[in-house]
Backbone as a ProteinNet text record, in pm:
[ID]
protein_1_A
[PRIMARY]
MLALPWALFSSSMEWFVLVPLFPFWQPIFSLQQAYWIGLLVHSSSAVMYPLFARLRWRRGQAPAQIVRFTTAWGSGAMSVMVLLGTIALFGGGGYELPWLGHDRDADQAYIRHMTTHHEQGIELAQFAADHARDPHLRTLAMLMVASQTGEIRIFENWWLSWFDTEIPDCTADERAAMPGFLTPTEMRLVKLVPPDQFDAMFVEMMSRHHRGAVTMANQMWHSRGDPRLRVMAHAIRHEQQGEIALMQGSEGMAAVLTATRNMLRDTVN
[TERTIARY]
-4354.5	-4411.7	-4280.6	-4163.3	-4058.5	-4058.9	-4099.5	-4054.6	-4089.9	-4230.1	-4257.1	-4203.7	-4162.3	-4082.7	-3944.3	-3885.6	-3778.1	-3716	-3862.3	-3867.4	-3872.2	-3962.1	-3953.5	-3820	-3750.4	-3640.6	-3522.2	-3522.2	-3395.1	-3429.6	-3543	-3610.6	-3585.6	-3586.8	-3553.1	-3418.6	-3336	-3198.8	-3134.3	-3204.8	-3157.6	-3189.9	-3276.9	-3376.8	-3291	-3278	-3239	-3077.5	-3036	-2898.3	-2789.4	-2809.2	-2739.3	-2666.9	-2826.8	-2808.2	-2758.5	-2811	-2827.7	-2648.6	-2630.2	-2485.9	-2365.8	-2378.7	-2229.6	-2254.9	-2157.3	-2037	-1984.9	-2131.4	-2107	-2192.1	-2244.7	-2269	-2366.4	-2471.6	-2534.4	-2712.9	-2759.5	-2901.7	-2986.7	-2932.7	-3069.2	-3160.1	-3140.8	-3212.2	-3338.4	-3304.2	-3414.6	-3504.4	-3436.4	-3493.8	-3592.2	-3548.5	-3637	-3741.8	-3715.6	-3840.7	-3874.1	-4019.1	-4075.6	-4063.9	-4030.5	-3970	-4092	-4207.1	-4292.6	-4275.5	-4198.4	-4150.9	-4066.2	-3966.8	-3871.5	-3924.5	-3981.2	-4063.9	-4152.8	-4236.6	-4254.5	-4191.7	-4076.4	-4001.9	-3924.4	-3898.9	-3869.5	-3954.1	-4084	-4208.3	-4209.7	-4233.9	-4235.9	-4157.8	-4030.9	-3933	-3926.7	-3969.9	-4009.1	-4129.5	-4206.7	-4296	-4265.6	-4181	-4079.4	-4021.6	-4014.6	-3882.9	-3983.5	-4129	-4133.7	-4110.3	-4106.8	-4053	-3916.5	-3823.1	-3686.4	-3722.3	-3833.9	-3849.5	-3844.1	-3867.7	-3865.7	-3740.7	-3627.1	-3498.5	-3398.4	-3457.8	-3422.1	-3374.1	-3493.1	-3436	-3440.5	-3354.3	-3312.5	-3463.4	-3432.2	-3530.6	-3621.7	-3748.9	-3811.5	-3811.8	-3789.1	-3730.4	-3825.7	-3893.6	-3953	-4061.8	-4113.9	-4206.8	-4352.7	-4439	-4595.4	-4621.4	-4640.9	-4700.8	-4586.1	-4447.8	-4422.2	-4408.8	-4456.2	-4452.3	-4583.1	-4694.9	-4820.2	-4828.6	-4757	-4799.4	-4671.6	-4536.1	-4488.7	-4522.4	-4637.4	-4668.2	-4788.7	-4863.8	-4996.5	-4918.8	-4818.5	-4773.8	-4712	-4619.8	-4547.8	-4681.3	-4807.2	-4909.3	-5001.4	-4981.1	-5056.7	-4966.2	-4862.8	-4738	-4725.2	-4744.9	-4741.5	-4846.6	-4983.6	-5139.3	-5072.9	-5046.9	-5045.3	-4931.1	-4808.8	-4713.6	-4804.6	-4869.3	-4933	-5026.6	-5124.1	-5197.7	-5136.2	-5072.6	-4976.1	-4905.8	-4862.2	-4801.4	-4912.8	-4994.5	-5082.1	-5119.4	-5159.8	-5235.6	-5122.5	-4984.5	-4875.5	-4872.9	-4902.6	-4922.5	-4992.1	-5121.9	-5197.2	-5212.4	-5180.5	-5134.7	-5023.2	-4918.3	-4835.6	-4875.1	-4976.9	-5052.4	-5167.5	-5203.9	-5293	-5433.9	-5419.7	-5552.1	-5525.9	-5567.9	-5584.6	-5686.6	-5697.4	-5838.2	-5931.3	-6069.4	-6132.3	-6094.9	-6134.1	-6102.9	-6212.9	-6165	-6245.6	-6218.6	-6264.9	-6250.1	-6380.4	-6385.2	-6513.2	-6534.6	-6494.7	-6449.4	-6388.3	-6454.2	-6407.1	-6361.1	-6400.1	-6356.1	-6225	-6233.2	-6079.5	-5974.8	-6018.8	-5905.4	-5866	-5967.8	-5903.4	-5831	-5850.4	-5772.3	-5666.6	-5630.9	-5503.5	-5424.6	-5451.4	-5375	-5369.3	-5424.1	-5408.3	-5285.6	-5327.4	-5260.1	-5107.1	-5076	-4979.6	-4883.3	-4938.4	-4898.9	-4818.8	-4898.8	-4833.7	-4762.7	-4747.7	-4677.5	-4508.7	-4546.3	-4393.3	-4338.2	-4412.6	-4384.3	-4299.6	-4298.8	-4234.9	-4126.8	-4150.3	-4027.2	-3912.1	-3984.7	-3870.7	-3802	-3844.3	-3780.1	-3667.8	-3716.3	-3640.3	-3525.1	-3540.7	-3426.2	-3359.7	-3372	-3344.7	-3214.8	-3258.5	-3153.8	-3087.2	-3104.3	-2953.9	-2892.7	-2938.5	-2849.8	-2747.4	-2772.1	-2648.4	-2571.5	-2650.6	-2567.5	-2522.4	-2554.1	-2515.1	-2390.9	-2328.6	-2145.4	-2121.5	-2216.5	-2192.2	-2248.1	-2114.9	-2150.9	-2279	-2295.7	-2416.6	-2509.8	-2539	-2642.7	-2740.4	-2619.5	-2651.8	-2690.5	-2611.7	-2660.3	-2846.5	-2886.7	-2998.7	-3091.3	-3014.7	-3145.4	-3201.9	-3031.1	-3111.9	-3211.6	-3205.8	-3301.5	-3415.4	-3421.8	-3578.5	-3627.4	-3547	-3615.4	-3636.9	-3589.9	-3620.2	-3730	-3762	-3835.4	-3974.3	-3961.6	-4113.8	-4138.7	-4050	-4102.1	-4189	-4126.8	-4211.4	-4339	-4361.1	-4448.4	-4590.4	-4527.8	-4613.9	-4668.5	-4574.2	-4637.4	-4708.8	-4724.1	-4805.6	-4969.6	-4932.8	-5047.8	-5127.3	-5106.3	-5118	-5183.4	-5112	-5178.6	-5319.5	-5290	-5411.6	-5520.3	-5495.3	-5584	-5659.6	-5596.3	-5622.7	-5728.9	-5688.5	-5753.4	-5909.8	-5829.1	-5971.9	-6075.6	-6032.5	-6153	-6136.5	-6056.7	-6090.7	-6032.2	-5940.1	-5912	-5788.2	-5758.7	-5597.6	-5605.5	-5494.1	-5519.5	-5510.7	-5627.8	-5640.4	-5508.6	-5512.7	-5413.3	-5470.8	-5356.8	-5423.6	-5445.5	-5555.2	-5535.7	-5422.2	-5419.8	-5333.8	-5397.4	-5500	-5564.9	-5500	-5556.2	-5526.4	-5351.3	-5272	-5154.8	-5100	-5156.1	-5132.6	-5194.3	-5294.8	-5323	-5231.3	-5169	-5155.7	-5021.6	-4991.3	-4876.7	-4743.1	-4630	-4533.8	-4490.9	-4634	-4567.9	-4519.6	-4400.9	-4325.9	-4379	-4358.1	-4446.7	-4309.5	-4349.7	-4258.3	-4141.3	-4178.7	-4080.4	-3977.3	-4012.7	-3904.4	-3852.7	-3900.9	-3840.1	-3719.5	-3766.4	-3641.2	-3528	-3569.9	-3461.6	-3382.5	-3429.2	-3330.6	-3244.1	-3273.6	-3223.2	-3115.9	-3129.1	-3051.5	-2934.4	-3001.9	-2858.3	-2734.9	-2642.9	-2496.5	-2470.7	-2391.1	-2341	-2255.1	-2219.6	-2184.1	-2278.9	-2434.7	-2508.2	-2640.5	-2606.8	-2691.3	-2733.4	-2675.3	-2669.3	-2767.6	-2742.8	-2845.7	-2987.1	-2989.4	-3108.8	-3165.2	-3125.1	-3188.7	-3228.4	-3164.4	-3212.8	-3313.7	-3331.6	-3461.8	-3552.6	-3586.2	-3667.9	-3723.4	-3617	-3677.6	-3733.8	-3675.5	-3747.1	-3879	-3891.1	-4043.7	-4138.1	-4038.8	-4171.9	-4182.2	-4110.6	-4124.9	-4241.5	-4219.4	-4313.6	-4499.9	-4447.7	-4617.4	-4659.4	-4587.1	-4623.3	-4653.8	-4575.8	-4584.2	-4736.9	-4739.1	-4906.8	-5000.4	-4987.8	-5083.5	-5101.7	-4962.1	-4984.8	-5020.3	-5012.1	-5052.5	-5228.6	-5285.3	-5401.5	-5456.1	-5396.4	-5455.9	-5457.2	-5339.2	-5303.1	-5421.8	-5470.8	-5571.9	-5759.1	-5723.9	-5877.5	-5927.3	-6029.2	-6088.6	-6128.5	-5975.4	-5948.6	-5938.2	-5912.7	-5865.5	-5775.6	-5738.7	-5636.7	-5481.7	-5537.6	-5390.7	-5304.6	-5397.5	-5364.2	-5317.2	-5366.7	-5309.9	-5246.6	-5180.5	-5056.5	-4919.7	-4981.7	-4844.7	-4842.6	-4948.8	-4923.7	-4846.4	-4846.4	-4762.5	-4616.9	-4600	-4472.1	-4425.4	-4498	-4445.9	-4444.8	-4497.5	-4492.5	-4369.3	-4322.3	-4177.5	-4080	-4038.3	-3997.4	-3948.3	-4032	-4003.2	-3942.6	-4005.8	-3925	-3796.7	-3761	-3639	-3532.4	-3582.4	-3506.1	-3471.7	-3562	-3545.1	-3439.1	-3436.4	-3320	-3218.2	-3185.4	-3080.8	-3049.2	-3087.7	-3048.4	-2992.5	-3046.7	-3004.6	-2889.7	-2820.4	-2719.6	-2750.9	-2822.5	-2866.2	-2798.6	-2745.7	-2678.2	-2680.4	-2620	-2573.7	-2717.1	-2694.9	-2849.3	-2917.4	-2878.6	-2981.3	-3095.3	-3030.3	-3110.2	-3204.6	-3159.7	-3250.1	-3391.5	-3354.5	-3468.5	-3546.5	-3467.8	-3579	-3698.6	-3598.8	-3672.6	-3784.2	-3743.8	-3877.5	-4018.1	-3934.8	-4082.5	-4125.1	-4081.2	-4109.2	-4226.6	-4186.7	-4285.4	-4434.6	-4386.8	-4536.9	-4610.6	-4545.6	-4635.1	-4556.5	-4637.9	-4597.8	-4492.6	-4356.2	-4268.6	-4212.1	-4238.4	-4194.8	-4257.7	-4400.9	-4493.8	-4545.2
26733.5	26613.9	26620.5	26681.3	26626.8	26778.3	26895.9	27004.3	27007.9	26960.8	26967.7	26860.4	26759.8	26659.3	26739.1	26776.9	26851.9	26984.4	27036.9	27137.4	27070.8	26953.7	26919.7	26896.4	26784.1	26731	26857	26945.4	27091.3	27152.4	27199.1	27254.6	27166.3	27070.2	26959.8	26986.4	26946.2	26975.5	27078.2	27205.5	27329.9	27343.4	27292.2	27299.5	27247.4	27111.9	27019.2	26993.1	27017.3	26968.4	27095.4	27138.7	27236.7	27391.3	27472.4	27549.8	27478	27434.5	27447.2	27362.7	27230.2	27206.4	27260.2	27284	27337.7	27517.5	27605.5	27562.9	27625.8	27678.2	27725.1	27653.6	27536.6	27463.3	27533	27646.1	27737.7	27729.7	27654.4	27642.2	27746.2	27918.1	28011.7	28007.1	27976.8	27971.7	27849.7	27741.1	27659.6	27688.2	27726.4	27762.1	27867.9	27961.7	28096.5	28090.4	27993.5	27996	27828	27796.1	27721.9	27684.5	27510.9	27467.1	27496.7	27512.8	27512.6	27658.8	27766.3	27873	27866.4	27782.5	27739	27673.6	27589.3	27529.8	27575.7	27690	27792.7	27830.9	27883.2	27968.5	27822.5	27745	27638.7	27584	27590.1	27554.5	27651.1	27816.8	27910.3	27944.4	27897.5	27874.9	27741.8	27596.3	27493.4	27488.7	27550.6	27584.2	27697.8	27756.1	27790.7	27696.1	27564.8	27504.5	27438.1	27431	27392.5	27485.8	27622.2	27698.5	27683.4	27612.2	27548.7	27510.9	27424.4	27355	27424.1	27601	27644.6	27673.8	27672.6	27689.4	27570.7	27470.8	27356.8	27365.5	27503.7	27502.8	27646.6	27666.7	27767.5	27863.2	28013.2	28072.3	28016.6	28027.3	28007.5	27851.2	27746.3	27587.9	27527.3	27579.3	27482.4	27436.3	27319.7	27252.2	27345.6	27303.3	27413.7	27379.5	27243.4	27186.5	27295.5	27271.7	27311.6	27465	27513.1	27670.5	27722.3	27634.6	27657.6	27643.1	27524.8	27497.8	27611.7	27634.8	27704.9	27880	27891.8	28011.2	28054.1	27912.9	27910.2	27908.7	27822.1	27834.7	27994	28029.9	28152.5	28222.5	28245.6	28361.7	28330.5	28224.3	28167.1	28190.3	28187.4	28211.3	28362.5	28429.3	28614.4	28638.6	28588	28616	28661.3	28502.4	28464	28545.9	28600.6	28703	28836	28880	29041.5	29033	28931.2	28936.6	28927.1	28815.4	28849	28971.3	29052.5	29148	29287.7	29288	29386.8	29377.3	29248.8	29242.5	29271.2	29228.1	29314.1	29448.2	29474.3	29676.9	29740.3	29677.8	29698.1	29686.7	29582.9	29530.4	29632.6	29651.8	29755.5	29917.6	29971.7	30054.1	30050.5	29941.7	29895.4	29913.9	29827.6	29773.7	29625.7	29569.2	29410.1	29366.6	29215.8	29156.7	29164.8	29124.5	29162.7	29056.9	29067.4	28956.6	28840.5	28776.9	28637.9	28522.4	28577.4	28485.7	28442	28381.8	28331.1	28399.5	28449.1	28482.3	28640.3	28750.9	28883.4	28944.8	28900.2	28952.1	28851.3	28719.4	28680.5	28699.7	28726.3	28803.3	28952.2	29005.8	29161.7	29140.8	29072.6	29056.6	28995.7	28903.5	28822.3	28936	29005.7	29137.9	29229.3	29287.5	29367.7	29306.5	29191.8	29126.5	29099.7	29038.4	29015.3	29158.8	29244.1	29338.9	29416.7	29430.6	29480.5	29404	29252.9	29162.4	29199.3	29190.9	29210.1	29383.4	29443.2	29542.6	29573.7	29488.8	29477.8	29419.2	29305.5	29211.8	29285.6	29382.5	29495.3	29564.2	29606.2	29701.1	29612.9	29496.6	29433.4	29392.7	29336	29261.5	29392.5	29541.2	29657.1	29680.4	29655.3	29645.4	29560	29455.1	29322.5	29342.6	29411.5	29453.7	29560.3	29637.5	29695.7	29686.1	29607.6	29565.2	29427.3	29318.9	29201.5	29179.9	29081.6	29081.7	28976.7	28861.9	28747	28822	28798	28899.9	28788.3	28695.7	28608.5	28636.9	28626.5	28701.7	28815.2	28940.4	29041.9	29055.9	28969	28964.9	28923.8	28827.4	28749.2	28847.5	28960.3	29032.9	29119.9	29153.5	29267.2	29175	29076.5	28990.2	28984.7	28992.9	28973.8	29156.7	29233	29384.5	29346.7	29327.6	29320.1	29256.9	29158.9	29042.4	29071.6	29143.7	29165.8	29279.9	29382.7	29521.2	29490.5	29389.1	29400	29325.4	29221.4	29157.7	29242.9	29369.9	29482	29537.5	29576.3	29636.9	29585.4	29444.3	29358.3	29356	29355.9	29357.1	29511	29599.7	29730.8	29757.3	29689.7	29753.7	29605.6	29512.8	29427	29499.5	29525.9	29618.9	29764.7	29813.5	29953.2	29898.2	29799.8	29737.1	29686	29564	29503.2	29573.1	29646.8	29731.1	29846	29944.4	30055.8	30164.8	30100.6	30188.1	30204.4	30258.4	30209.5	30109.5	30025.8	29937.4	29999.6	29963.7	30009.7	29960.5	30047.4	30000.9	29889.3	29814	29737.6	29770.7	29746.4	29797.8	29698.8	29799.8	29725.2	29583.7	29559.2	29448.5	29335.4	29365.9	29282.5	29224.7	29344.8	29316.6	29241.6	29243.3	29159.4	29024.6	29025.8	28876	28777.1	28846.5	28782.6	28691.6	28576.3	28505.1	28539.4	28550.5	28568.4	28687.7	28808.2	28975	29021.4	29050.7	29123.1	29199.1	29219	29330.5	29444.8	29560	29676.8	29628.2	29585.3	29527.6	29453.8	29367.9	29267.5	29322.9	29436.9	29485.4	29578.9	29649.7	29728.2	29617.7	29509.2	29432	29390	29360.2	29340.7	29445.8	29551.1	29660.5	29692.6	29680.6	29727.7	29590.9	29513.9	29360.5	29413.4	29369	29352.1	29345.5	29405.2	29372.6	29243.6	29160.3	29017.2	28906.8	28973.2	28898.9	28927.3	28993.4	29064.6	28935.6	28868	28769.4	28673.6	28616.5	28497.5	28551.6	28630.1	28686	28729.5	28803.8	28851.9	28704.2	28585.3	28460.1	28420.4	28446.7	28393.4	28470.9	28579.1	28682.4	28637.5	28637.3	28658.9	28518.7	28390.2	28301.8	28270.4	28345.1	28321.1	28396.6	28531.5	28642.6	28545.5	28472.5	28407.1	28288.7	28239.2	28103	28156.4	28285.1	28319.7	28366.4	28398.9	28472.2	28298.8	28192.3	28083.2	28040.7	28043.6	28007.7	28096.5	28228.8	28310.4	28260.6	28211	28212.2	28056.4	27951.2	27833.4	27822.1	27861.6	27932.2	27975.9	28079.7	28154.7	28021	27927.6	27858.4	27773.4	27680.1	27602.4	27686.9	27815.8	27880.9	27881.2	27963.9	27961.7	28111.7	28166.7	28300	28314.6	28439.9	28494.1	28363.3	28320.9	28219.8	28275	28438.3	28476.9	28497.2	28548.8	28549.5	28407.4	28287.9	28200.1	28136.4	28135.2	28123.8	28192.4	28336.8	28410.8	28361.7	28317.5	28246.1	28170.9	28087.8	27973.9	27983.8	28077.8	28129.4	28192.3	28263.5	28307.1	28200	28120.2	28017.3	27960.1	27922.6	27840.2	27939.4	28074	28150.6	28176	28201.9	28218	28112.1	27994	27870.4	27866.9	27906.3	27874.7	27972.3	28086.3	28195	28146.2	28093.3	28024.5	27912.7	27787.7	27726.4	27772.2	27895	27930.6	28032.1	28099.3	28144.9	28047.9	27944.5	27817.1	27732.7	27812.6	27720.7	27634.2	27581.2	27482.7	27511.9	27375.8	27397.3	27257.7	27226.4	27138.5	27021.1	26919.1	26819.5	26837.1	26836.6	26874.2	26998.2	27095.5	27209.3	27177.9	27106.6	27040.6	27021.6	26896.1	26834.7	26920.5	26977.3	27111.5	27168.4	27211.9	27314.2	27221.9	27053.1	27008.5	26986.4	26962.4	26954.3	27096	27184	27339.2	27339.7	27338.6	27340.7	27222.6	27168.5	27060.1	27084.9	27156.4	27175.3	27294.4	27310.6	27373.5	27295.8	27329.8	27258.3	27282.3	27423.5	27486.4	27524.7	27483.6	27483.3	27350.8
-3589.4	-3490.3	-3396.8	-3434.3	-3320	-3279.4	-3304.2	-3235	-3101.8	-3075.8	-2899.4	-2839.1	-2877.7	-2787.3	-2755.4	-2877.5	-2864.1	-2791.4	-2761.4	-2678.6	-2546.4	-2492.3	-2370.5	-2351.6	-2386.2	-2357.8	-2367.2	-2437.4	-2425.7	-2292.5	-2249.4	-2179.4	-2039.6	-2036.5	-1928.5	-1915.1	-2000.8	-1973.9	-1934	-1940.3	-1919.7	-1784.5	-1757.5	-1601.3	-1522.8	-1502.6	-1447.2	-1412.4	-1581.3	-1573.2	-1592.3	-1702.7	-1771.1	-1676.6	-1632.2	-1570.7	-1422.9	-1350.4	-1197.2	-1179.6	-1265.7	-1220.8	-1296.4	-1420.8	-1535.8	-1508.6	-1532.5	-1451.8	-1327.4	-1264.2	-1124.4	-1029.7	-1029.6	-907.3	-812.8	-912.2	-862.3	-905.6	-825.7	-947.1	-897.1	-879.7	-859.1	-959.3	-1120.1	-1203.6	-1209.5	-1126.2	-1101.4	-972.8	-937.1	-786.6	-803.9	-869.1	-923	-982.7	-1091.2	-1161.6	-1197.4	-1194.1	-1207.8	-1370.8	-1376.8	-1488.4	-1594.7	-1576.7	-1731	-1791.8	-1723.5	-1769	-1891.7	-1833.3	-1928.3	-2037.4	-1998.6	-2118.6	-2211.6	-2156.7	-2263.5	-2328	-2332.9	-2391.7	-2473.3	-2465.1	-2582.5	-2683.3	-2628.9	-2723	-2845.8	-2762.9	-2856.1	-2993.8	-2950.6	-3032.9	-3124.9	-3045	-3125.9	-3247.6	-3211.9	-3328.2	-3425.9	-3439.9	-3527.7	-3659.4	-3593	-3691	-3806.6	-3825.5	-3963.2	-4045.9	-4052.5	-4113.9	-4216	-4132.3	-4186.8	-4305.5	-4342.2	-4464.9	-4578	-4556.8	-4668.6	-4703.7	-4612	-4627.3	-4690.2	-4699.5	-4797.5	-4948.6	-4982.7	-5136.5	-5173.8	-5292.7	-5348.7	-5381.5	-5371.9	-5431.1	-5545.6	-5550.1	-5672.9	-5673	-5637.5	-5658.7	-5547.8	-5447.3	-5344.1	-5391.9	-5402.1	-5402.8	-5374	-5477.4	-5457.1	-5326.2	-5286.6	-5149.2	-5005.5	-5032.5	-4944.8	-4909.9	-5026.7	-5020	-4958.1	-5019.3	-4904.1	-4806.2	-4719.5	-4570	-4506.9	-4572.2	-4478.3	-4461.1	-4582	-4607.4	-4512.7	-4491.1	-4410.5	-4267.8	-4315.6	-4085.1	-4059.4	-4138.8	-4079.8	-4108.2	-4151.4	-4161	-4009.2	-4007.3	-3863.7	-3726.9	-3720.5	-3658.9	-3601.1	-3717.9	-3707.7	-3664.8	-3718	-3624.5	-3481.9	-3438.2	-3291.7	-3222.6	-3279.9	-3240.6	-3239	-3338.2	-3336.4	-3247.7	-3220.7	-3112	-2965.9	-2937.9	-2793.9	-2775.9	-2899.9	-2888.1	-2858.8	-2922.2	-2878.4	-2752.6	-2672.3	-2536.5	-2476.4	-2478.1	-2390.6	-2394.5	-2507.5	-2523.4	-2450.3	-2428.9	-2377.6	-2253.3	-2238.6	-2050.2	-2031.4	-2078.8	-2025.6	-1993.4	-2052.2	-2061	-1911.4	-1900.2	-1815.8	-1854.6	-1975.4	-1997.2	-2049.5	-1953.3	-1908.4	-1976.9	-2009.1	-2055.5	-1930.5	-1949.4	-1817.7	-1720.9	-1617.3	-1480.9	-1497.6	-1465.3	-1527.4	-1414.8	-1280.3	-1190.1	-1116.4	-1017.4	-970.5	-833.1	-771.4	-629.2	-609	-642.3	-658.9	-554.5	-425.1	-293.6	-258.6	-314.7	-247.7	-336.3	-460.6	-555.2	-534.3	-482.1	-437.3	-282.4	-221.4	-108.5	-109.1	-181.6	-254.2	-279.7	-380.1	-436.4	-355.9	-259	-186.2	-30.1	2.8	82.8	50.8	-98.5	-121.4	-163.1	-229.4	-223.2	-100.9	-25.3	128.9	177.4	161.1	198.6	128.9	7.9	-89.9	-63.3	-14.1	4.4	134.8	255.5	368.2	311.1	229.8	210.6	167.5	21	-45.6	72.6	162.5	275.7	334.6	389.3	475	349.2	188	128.2	111.1	84.9	53	168.3	283.7	402	402	330.8	353.2	223.4	159.5	29.9	35	154.2	175.5	307.9	400.9	518.9	554.7	438.5	451.9	414.2	488.4	476.9	366	350	271.8	129.6	31.1	-112.2	-151	-158	-216.6	-137.3	-24.9	47.3	-44.1	-12.5	-103.8	-238.1	-302.7	-438.6	-429.3	-376	-353.1	-289.2	-208.8	-186.7	-225.6	-354	-475.1	-557.7	-599.1	-684.2	-617.3	-465.1	-408.2	-421.6	-412.3	-444	-581.1	-670.4	-815.8	-869.8	-812.9	-874.9	-784	-664.9	-599.4	-618	-647.4	-694.4	-865.3	-924.3	-1069.2	-1052.8	-968.8	-930.5	-851.7	-759	-754	-847.6	-952.6	-1047	-1129.8	-1129.2	-1235.6	-1115.6	-1000.3	-921.4	-950.2	-952.8	-973.9	-1119.8	-1204.2	-1347	-1382.9	-1310	-1300.9	-1237.7	-1109.9	-1050.1	-1090.1	-1152.4	-1212.9	-1333.2	-1422.2	-1530.7	-1491.5	-1392	-1352.2	-1265.2	-1199.5	-1092.6	-1065.2	-1152.8	-1208.7	-1104.8	-981	-896.3	-841.8	-721.2	-672.2	-602.8	-587.2	-436.2	-318.9	-243.2	-92.6	-13.3	77.5	159.1	282.4	321.8	445.1	559	652.4	737.6	879.1	1010.8	1094.3	1119.9	1139.7	1158.8	1053.7	923.7	823.1	792.1	849.8	833	928.3	1051.9	1200.9	1118	1082.1	1047.2	922.7	824.7	724.6	796.2	703.8	788.4	728.8	803	805.7	791.2	832.3	787.1	985.1	955.2	1054.6	1126.5	1270	1327.5	1319.2	1371.1	1355.9	1440.6	1576.4	1662.5	1575.5	1528.1	1454.1	1351.8	1288.5	1193.4	1240.6	1319.2	1446.6	1442.2	1498.8	1574.6	1431.2	1339.4	1180.3	1195	1201.3	1162.4	1293.7	1403.2	1477.2	1555.9	1476.1	1530.6	1504.7	1570.8	1525.9	1424.2	1354.6	1227.2	1198.6	1315.7	1288.5	1284.1	1349.3	1344.8	1243.8	1156.8	1071.8	980.4	922.1	832.9	868.8	988.9	1027.4	1064.8	1122.5	1180.9	1009.7	927.1	796.3	779.7	724.9	693.6	759.4	896.1	994.4	958.2	944.4	934.4	802.3	694.6	558.6	563.1	572.2	569.3	649.5	730	801.9	704.5	678.9	596.3	444.7	378.6	267.8	297.9	376.5	457	429.6	496.4	497.9	352.3	266.4	105	45.6	92.4	48.5	56.9	169.5	233.1	142.9	129.7	50.4	-93.3	-147.6	-263	-312.2	-194.3	-218.5	-217.3	-146.9	-121.8	-246.1	-301.2	-423	-525.7	-541.3	-668.8	-684	-554.9	-543.2	-505.4	-533.2	-546	-680.1	-673.8	-813.1	-864.2	-832	-887.1	-1028.9	-1095.8	-1208.4	-1258.1	-1350.7	-1433.3	-1397.4	-1464.7	-1445.4	-1310.9	-1209.2	-1082.7	-1000.8	-1052.1	-1020.4	-1052	-1188.1	-1234.1	-1162.2	-1161.3	-1073	-978.1	-907.1	-741.2	-770.7	-855.4	-828.3	-851.7	-949.1	-959.4	-831	-770	-633.5	-572.2	-560.7	-460.6	-460.1	-616.5	-666.2	-626.5	-672.3	-639.1	-475.3	-414.1	-249.4	-192.3	-224.1	-180.7	-233.8	-325.4	-366.5	-278.9	-295.3	-195.9	-47.7	-34.4	106.4	100.7	-1.7	-4.2	-8.2	-88.1	-133.9	-32.1	43	206.3	235.3	270.6	349.7	307.3	155	112.9	40.3	-39.3	-93.4	-269.9	-302.1	-441.2	-475.3	-598	-669.6	-689.5	-735.9	-706.2	-601.6	-507.5	-357.1	-409.4	-475.2	-538	-625	-698.6	-830.4	-782.1	-661.2	-622.7	-519.7	-473.1	-404.4	-503.8	-617.6	-689.2	-785.4	-758.7	-832.6	-778.4	-619.5	-535.9	-478.2	-471.6	-463.2	-571.6	-733	-829.6	-789.7	-736.4	-692.1	-589.7	-488.5	-382.5	-245.2	-157.6	-64.8	11.1	37.1	100	188.9	234.8	328.6	479.9	485.5	567	644.9
[MASK]
+++++++++++++++++++++++++++++++++++++++++++++++++++++++++++++++++++++++++++++++++++++++++++++++++++++++++++++++++++++++++++++++++++++++++++++++++++++++++++++++++++++++++++++++++++++++++++++++++++++++++++++++++++++++++++++++++++++++++++++++++++++++++++++++++++++++++++++

């Protein structure tokens, strides 16, 4: 009865206080991850607490009621772990549960557009990882490359499993219509800007790029799409808004408040 409230408390302390404020005063965790992700981690640990009742007794001395309860609880927990592990194993091989959305065309358009949007973001962030003067900005750019590369792989697995094809490329008209998608001229401008102006130019262009991704993710979150796609869109919305805040130097309690608002709505458009 106390395990899940404790998970709520401990994950709140982690997300709102310990990680963002101590010891580095750099709340990248809160700005990158929505609170519910940490809550799920803490909750999955908390549901194991009832098994500790078995540890109060020496072997063979536990009351029969405790033995029955902990055996049933442990068996149930193991069954859930095996089920989730099996789903994850098949998902890693491209065999996901069937598509569960209500608008096939909208879900396909979102996956195609966000994949293409991420590919440009990766190109831009990789250049910044190599050329930014600010070491924090270089590190953040590397984080952008890693996170968006992973998200593209998830999109590719889902598309292959759900629709049994490779993701089609977006047309030039689709790219031009995407919010925040930079033109070839703008991409060249970032790469040719003088070194002493690069950091400011990158922050400006990547912030615009991220705001476009937030718009797309926010629309998916409020759509009737596949639940997995909507949950991931919420995470992307939070992550990209957080990266905008980090590029602008947000830190301390102000960053915690920003992260909280980011979790609830689109705050950058």
